[in-house]
Amino acid sequence: MFSLPDAIALYFTLPADADIADLARAFDEDAAVQDEKRAHRGLRSIRDWRIDTMARTPFTAQPLSVEDRGDRIVVPATVTGAFPGSPVVLDHCFTLRGGRIAALEIA
């Protein structure tokens, strides 16, 4: 059994169409997300990325474990959806600031 920091646990449970107020509970206002070789900065950009990604390729992500690497928290998650090779395990690498997500890289 493992325990995720609150902001990370919230990230994995937020609906794809979460509004800015909901995202602000998990993400810092100038947070950055790197996914599929694209960068998204700020709550509006992150909201748009989430909505666009789920519209193109609906998926679910189930955390498998958590590893604290000092400046980063790595959460491997099984990602299952309508894409070739599904399911896959992707590392979600989080940086927290003030209890919220300041950076997320999905690889």
Short mmCIF file of C-alpha atoms in Angstrom, two decimals, residues 15-84:
data_model
loop_
_atom_site.label_atom_id
_atom_site.label_comp_id
_atom_site.label_asym_id
_atom_site.label_seq_id
_atom_site.Cartn_x
_atom_site.Cartn_y
_atom_site.Cartn_z
CA PRO A 15 -12.50 14.57 -14.37
CA ALA A 16 -11.07 15.45 -17.78
CA ASP A 17 -13.34 18.49 -18.01
CA ALA A 18 -12.39 19.85 -14.58
CA ASP A 19 -12.77 23.61 -14.43
CA ILE A 20 -10.08 26.11 -13.47
CA ALA A 21 -11.18 26.17 -9.81
CA ASP A 22 -10.88 22.38 -9.54
CA LEU A 23 -7.48 22.38 -11.27
CA ALA A 24 -6.27 25.10 -8.90
CA ARG A 25 -6.78 22.69 -5.99
CA ALA A 26 -4.14 20.39 -7.54
CA PHE A 27 -1.94 22.66 -9.70
CA ASP A 28 0.04 25.81 -8.94
CA GLU A 29 -1.28 28.72 -11.02
CA ASP A 30 1.85 28.78 -13.25
CA ALA A 31 2.34 25.00 -13.34
CA ALA A 32 3.89 23.34 -16.38
CA VAL A 33 2.95 20.00 -17.94
CA GLN A 34 5.10 18.14 -20.49
CA ASP A 35 3.24 15.38 -22.37
CA GLU A 36 3.71 13.90 -25.84
CA LYS A 37 6.60 16.32 -26.51
CA ARG A 38 4.35 19.33 -25.89
CA ALA A 39 4.50 21.86 -23.09
CA HIS A 40 1.46 23.38 -21.39
CA ARG A 41 1.89 26.22 -18.87
CA GLY A 42 -0.74 27.76 -16.63
CA LEU A 43 -4.15 26.56 -15.50
CA ARG A 44 -6.00 27.46 -18.72
CA SER A 45 -3.46 25.69 -20.91
CA ILE A 46 -3.50 22.64 -18.63
CA ARG A 47 -7.32 22.57 -18.70
CA ASP A 48 -7.30 22.76 -22.52
CA TRP A 49 -4.67 19.99 -22.72
CA ARG A 50 -6.75 17.68 -20.50
CA ILE A 51 -9.96 18.29 -22.46
CA ASP A 52 -8.25 17.89 -25.85
CA THR A 53 -6.38 14.73 -24.82
CA MET A 54 -9.52 13.01 -23.52
CA ALA A 55 -11.51 14.05 -26.60
CA ARG A 56 -8.88 12.56 -28.93
CA THR A 57 -8.04 9.45 -26.90
CA PRO A 58 -10.13 8.65 -23.83
CA PHE A 59 -8.06 6.90 -21.16
CA THR A 60 -7.76 6.06 -17.49
CA ALA A 61 -4.59 6.15 -15.39
CA GLN A 62 -4.19 3.94 -12.33
CA PRO A 63 -1.21 4.70 -10.05
CA LEU A 64 0.94 1.64 -9.28
CA SER A 65 3.40 3.02 -6.73
CA VAL A 66 5.14 6.19 -5.61
CA GLU A 67 8.84 7.00 -5.35
CA ASP A 68 10.14 10.15 -3.66
CA ARG A 69 13.34 11.20 -5.43
CA GLY A 70 13.91 14.34 -3.38
CA ASP A 71 12.99 17.09 -5.82
CA ARG A 72 10.59 14.89 -7.79
CA ILE A 73 7.89 12.39 -6.98
CA VAL A 74 7.59 9.64 -9.58
CA VAL A 75 4.30 7.76 -9.93
CA PRO A 76 4.24 4.95 -12.49
CA ALA A 77 0.65 4.50 -13.68
CA THR A 78 -1.09 2.01 -15.93
CA VAL A 79 -2.70 4.03 -18.72
CA THR A 80 -5.54 2.23 -20.50
CA GLY A 81 -7.46 3.64 -23.42
CA ALA A 82 -8.33 3.68 -27.09
CA PHE A 83 -4.79 3.78 -28.44
CA PRO A 84 -2.39 1.22 -29.95
#
